[in-house]
mmCIF file of C-alpha atoms in Angstrom:
data_model
loop_
_atom_site.group_PDB
_atom_site.id
_atom_site.type_symbol
_atom_site.label_atom_id
_atom_site.label_comp_id
_atom_site.label_asym_id
_atom_site.label_seq_id
_atom_site.Cartn_x
_atom_site.Cartn_y
_atom_site.Cartn_z
ATOM 1 C CA MET A 281 0.005 0.197 0.054
ATOM 2 C CA ILE A 282 1.166 3.851 -0.813
ATOM 3 C CA ALA A 283 0.469 5.710 2.250
ATOM 4 C CA ALA A 284 -1.189 8.582 1.289
ATOM 5 C CA ILE A 285 -2.100 12.194 3.301
ATOM 6 C CA GLU A 286 -5.480 13.976 3.644
ATOM 7 C CA GLU A 287 -6.666 17.531 5.036
ATOM 8 C CA ARG A 288 -8.424 17.329 8.020
ATOM 9 C CA THR A 289 -9.413 19.709 10.838
ATOM 10 C CA ALA A 290 -6.830 19.627 13.415
ATOM 11 C CA ASP A 291 -7.996 20.309 17.119
ATOM 12 C CA GLY A 292 -7.707 24.044 17.314
ATOM 13 C CA ARG A 293 -5.069 24.337 14.915
ATOM 14 C CA GLY A 294 -7.662 25.075 11.827
ATOM 15 C CA GLN A 295 -6.745 22.863 8.767
ATOM 16 C CA GLY A 296 -3.716 20.423 9.299
ATOM 17 C CA ILE A 297 -2.275 17.426 7.133
ATOM 18 C CA PHE A 298 -3.548 13.737 8.669
ATOM 19 C CA THR A 299 -1.465 10.587 7.203
ATOM 20 C CA LEU A 300 -3.781 7.632 5.716
ATOM 21 C CA GLY A 301 -0.893 5.283 6.281
ATOM 22 C CA PRO A 302 2.088 4.642 7.674
ATOM 23 C CA PHE A 303 5.587 6.795 6.876
ATOM 24 C CA SER A 304 9.363 5.189 7.906
ATOM 25 C CA LYS A 305 12.126 7.864 8.203
ATOM 26 C CA GLY A 306 12.947 9.484 4.946
ATOM 27 C CA ASP A 307 9.531 8.939 3.058
ATOM 28 C CA ILE A 308 8.131 11.943 1.661
ATOM 29 C CA LEU A 309 4.782 12.705 2.595
ATOM 30 C CA TYR A 310 4.412 15.515 -0.221
ATOM 31 C CA VAL A 311 6.329 16.838 -2.900
ATOM 32 C CA GLY A 312 6.735 20.298 -3.527
ATOM 33 C CA VAL A 313 5.496 22.109 -6.634
ATOM 34 C CA LEU A 314 6.163 26.258 -6.711
ATOM 35 C CA ASP A 315 3.553 28.342 -8.725
ATOM 36 C CA ASP A 316 5.343 30.369 -11.166
ATOM 37 C CA ARG A 317 4.240 33.826 -10.057
ATOM 38 C CA PRO A 318 5.975 35.930 -8.422
ATOM 39 C CA ILE A 319 5.719 36.334 -4.779
ATOM 40 C CA THR A 320 6.457 38.670 -1.511
ATOM 41 C CA ASN A 321 7.004 37.285 1.574
ATOM 42 C CA HIS A 322 3.723 36.307 3.582
ATOM 43 C CA SER A 323 2.519 33.723 6.038
ATOM 44 C CA HIS A 324 2.540 31.422 3.710
ATOM 45 C CA ALA A 325 5.223 31.831 1.268
ATOM 46 C CA SER A 326 8.389 29.667 1.956
ATOM 47 C CA GLN A 327 12.059 31.414 1.067
ATOM 48 C CA ILE A 328 13.540 29.322 -1.835
ATOM 49 C CA SER A 329 16.877 31.084 -2.017
ATOM 50 C CA LYS A 330 18.568 33.450 -0.245
ATOM 51 C CA THR A 331 16.540 36.098 -1.112
ATOM 52 C CA SER A 332 13.372 35.048 -2.614
ATOM 53 C CA PHE A 333 9.752 33.062 -1.766
ATOM 54 C CA GLY A 334 7.445 31.402 -3.492
ATOM 55 C CA PHE A 335 4.099 29.733 -3.037
ATOM 56 C CA HIS A 336 3.725 25.932 -3.341
ATOM 57 C CA LYS A 337 0.737 24.209 -5.255
ATOM 58 C CA GLY A 338 -1.728 21.557 -3.514
ATOM 59 C CA LEU A 339 -1.499 21.154 -0.050
ATOM 60 C CA SER A 340 1.682 22.896 1.204
ATOM 61 C CA SER A 341 0.148 25.483 3.265
ATOM 62 C CA LYS A 342 -2.380 23.510 5.053
ATOM 63 C CA PHE A 343 0.856 21.343 6.931
ATOM 64 C CA ASN A 344 0.774 22.793 10.499
ATOM 65 C CA HIS A 345 3.938 24.266 12.658
ATOM 66 C CA SER A 346 4.753 22.132 15.338
ATOM 67 C CA CYS A 347 8.598 23.223 17.537
ATOM 68 C CA ASP A 348 8.466 19.311 17.710
ATOM 69 C CA PRO A 349 7.689 18.353 14.558
ATOM 70 C CA ASN A 350 7.812 14.635 12.529
ATOM 71 C CA CYS A 351 8.655 16.090 8.956
ATOM 72 C CA GLY A 352 11.175 18.378 7.704
ATOM 73 C CA ILE A 353 11.768 20.061 4.055
ATOM 74 C CA VAL A 354 14.118 18.543 1.420
ATOM 75 C CA LEU A 355 15.197 20.605 -1.604
ATOM 76 C CA ASN A 356 13.498 18.644 -4.494
ATOM 77 C CA ASP A 357 15.179 18.998 -8.372
ATOM 78 C CA THR A 358 13.046 21.978 -9.044
ATOM 79 C CA GLY A 359 13.647 23.939 -5.789
ATOM 80 C CA GLY A 360 10.723 23.370 -3.864
ATOM 81 C CA HIS A 361 9.850 21.645 -0.715
ATOM 82 C CA ASN A 362 9.170 18.076 -0.352
ATOM 83 C CA ILE A 363 7.598 17.323 3.580
ATOM 84 C CA VAL A 364 9.977 14.175 4.647
ATOM 85 C CA ALA A 365 9.065 12.190 7.349
ATOM 86 C CA MET A 366 12.132 12.437 10.083
ATOM 87 C CA CYS A 367 10.908 10.008 11.804
ATOM 88 C CA ASP A 368 8.444 6.829 11.432
ATOM 89 C CA ILE A 369 5.297 8.205 11.819
ATOM 90 C CA ALA A 370 1.861 6.116 11.890
ATOM 91 C CA ALA A 371 -1.363 6.200 10.604
ATOM 92 C CA GLU A 372 -4.016 8.960 11.550
ATOM 93 C CA ASP A 373 -1.040 11.226 12.789
ATOM 94 C CA GLU A 374 -0.886 14.993 11.500
ATOM 95 C CA ALA A 375 2.183 15.815 9.901
ATOM 96 C CA THR A 376 4.051 18.822 11.220
ATOM 97 C CA TYR A 377 7.112 20.865 10.107
ATOM 98 C CA ASP A 378 8.793 23.491 11.828
ATOM 99 C CA TYR A 379 8.604 26.900 9.275
ATOM 100 C CA ALA A 380 11.969 27.639 10.628
ATOM 101 C CA MET A 381 13.148 24.634 8.699
ATOM 102 C CA ARG A 382 11.907 26.500 5.453
ATOM 103 C CA ASN A 383 12.464 30.597 6.547
ATOM 104 C CA TYR A 384 15.477 32.579 7.936
ATOM 105 C CA ARG A 385 13.265 35.119 9.479
ATOM 106 C CA ILE A 386 9.655 34.751 10.212
ATOM 107 C CA GLU A 387 7.747 37.992 10.211
ATOM 108 C CA HIS A 388 3.809 36.794 9.368
ATOM 109 C CA PHE A 389 2.949 34.936 12.983
ATOM 110 C CA VAL A 390 2.973 37.543 15.427
ATOM 111 C CA GLY A 391 0.712 35.530 18.050
ATOM 112 C CA PRO A 392 1.845 32.954 20.119
ATOM 113 C CA CYS A 393 3.038 29.652 18.821
ATOM 114 C CA GLY A 394 -0.169 27.227 19.345
ATOM 115 C CA CYS A 395 1.578 24.120 18.763
ATOM 116 C CA GLY A 396 1.012 22.910 22.277
ATOM 117 C CA ASN A 397 4.259 20.771 22.537
ATOM 118 C CA ALA A 398 6.682 20.375 26.158
ATOM 119 C CA ASN A 399 9.613 22.165 24.204
ATOM 120 C CA CYS A 400 7.245 24.931 22.642
ATOM 121 C CA ARG A 401 9.368 28.056 21.535
ATOM 122 C CA ARG A 402 5.814 30.219 22.460
ATOM 123 C CA SER A 403 6.426 31.955 19.180
ATOM 124 C CA ILE A 404 6.728 30.652 15.534
ATOM 125 C CA THR A 405 10.508 31.650 14.976
ATOM 126 C CA GLY A 406 12.139 31.495 11.671
ATOM 127 C CA TRP A 407 16.136 30.257 11.859
ATOM 128 C CA LYS A 408 18.313 32.542 12.617
ATOM 129 C CA ASP A 409 16.318 32.308 15.928
ATOM 130 C CA LEU A 410 16.579 28.749 16.894
ATOM 131 C CA PRO A 411 18.864 27.956 19.408
ATOM 132 C CA GLN A 412 22.172 25.937 17.879
ATOM 133 C CA GLN A 413 21.013 22.513 19.460
ATOM 134 C CA ARG A 414 17.479 22.353 17.779
ATOM 135 C CA LYS A 415 19.245 23.620 14.232
ATOM 136 C CA HIS A 416 21.801 20.240 14.967
ATOM 137 C CA ASP A 417 18.699 18.018 15.715
ATOM 138 C CA TYR A 418 17.609 19.330 12.367
ATOM 139 C CA ALA A 419 20.134 18.577 10.328
ATOM 140 C CA GLY A 420 19.757 17.034 6.807
ATOM 141 C CA PHE A 421 15.553 17.924 7.083
ATOM 142 C CA VAL A 422 16.359 21.793 6.526
ATOM 143 C CA ALA A 423 16.434 23.979 3.460
ATOM 144 C CA PRO A 424 20.488 24.101 3.014
ATOM 145 C CA TYR A 425 20.218 27.996 2.116
ATOM 146 C CA LEU A 426 19.569 28.582 5.934
ATOM 147 C CA ILE A 427 22.758 27.092 6.918
ATOM 148 C CA GLU A 428 24.568 28.818 3.782
ATOM 149 C CA MET A 429 23.049 32.465 5.345
ATOM 150 C CA ASP A 430 24.361 31.713 8.873
ATOM 151 C CA ALA A 431 27.449 30.702 7.924
ATOM 152 C CA GLU A 432 27.935 33.861 5.806
ATOM 153 C CA LEU A 433 26.258 36.087 8.999
ATOM 154 C CA SER A 434 28.842 34.047 11.150
ATOM 155 C CA HIS A 435 31.825 34.706 8.998
ATOM 156 C CA LEU A 436 30.594 38.323 9.044
ATOM 157 C CA GLU A 437 30.691 38.605 12.712
ATOM 158 C CA ARG A 438 33.886 37.172 12.912
ATOM 159 C CA ILE A 439 35.251 40.277 10.460
ATOM 160 C CA ASP A 440 33.390 42.918 13.003
ATOM 161 C CA THR A 441 35.157 41.589 16.070
#
């Protein structure tokens, strides 16, 4: 059986994406296909390079944020974000990822985070605001341009001191 996903109501969090079958670590839950319209940054925009943003077609915007996600981001050949299982996921589980895995800065979620996890950061932050340990935990499941931006900024900070 090929596992699939569907959009459903997520308790207290609007719509979300749920699994219809199990996924193993590394399995792709969603193949990111970029819309070709130019876009500026907003709450459902994905950073797709160091300086540009895009919108994914389909269910991408229905994946909820979590500070303790079971999915991550892997870029595909088109530059879209595939949503990939970071661990084994059981059937009927909500599939979530940390929005910091795609955007260096998050400016469009001003309210508190509603993920409800024990390690919740209390707000949806971008990659630049994650603790170093969390960045380490996400290795292999984050857009590579975020790591490049960190390295460039770290290099600039060393030059300034």
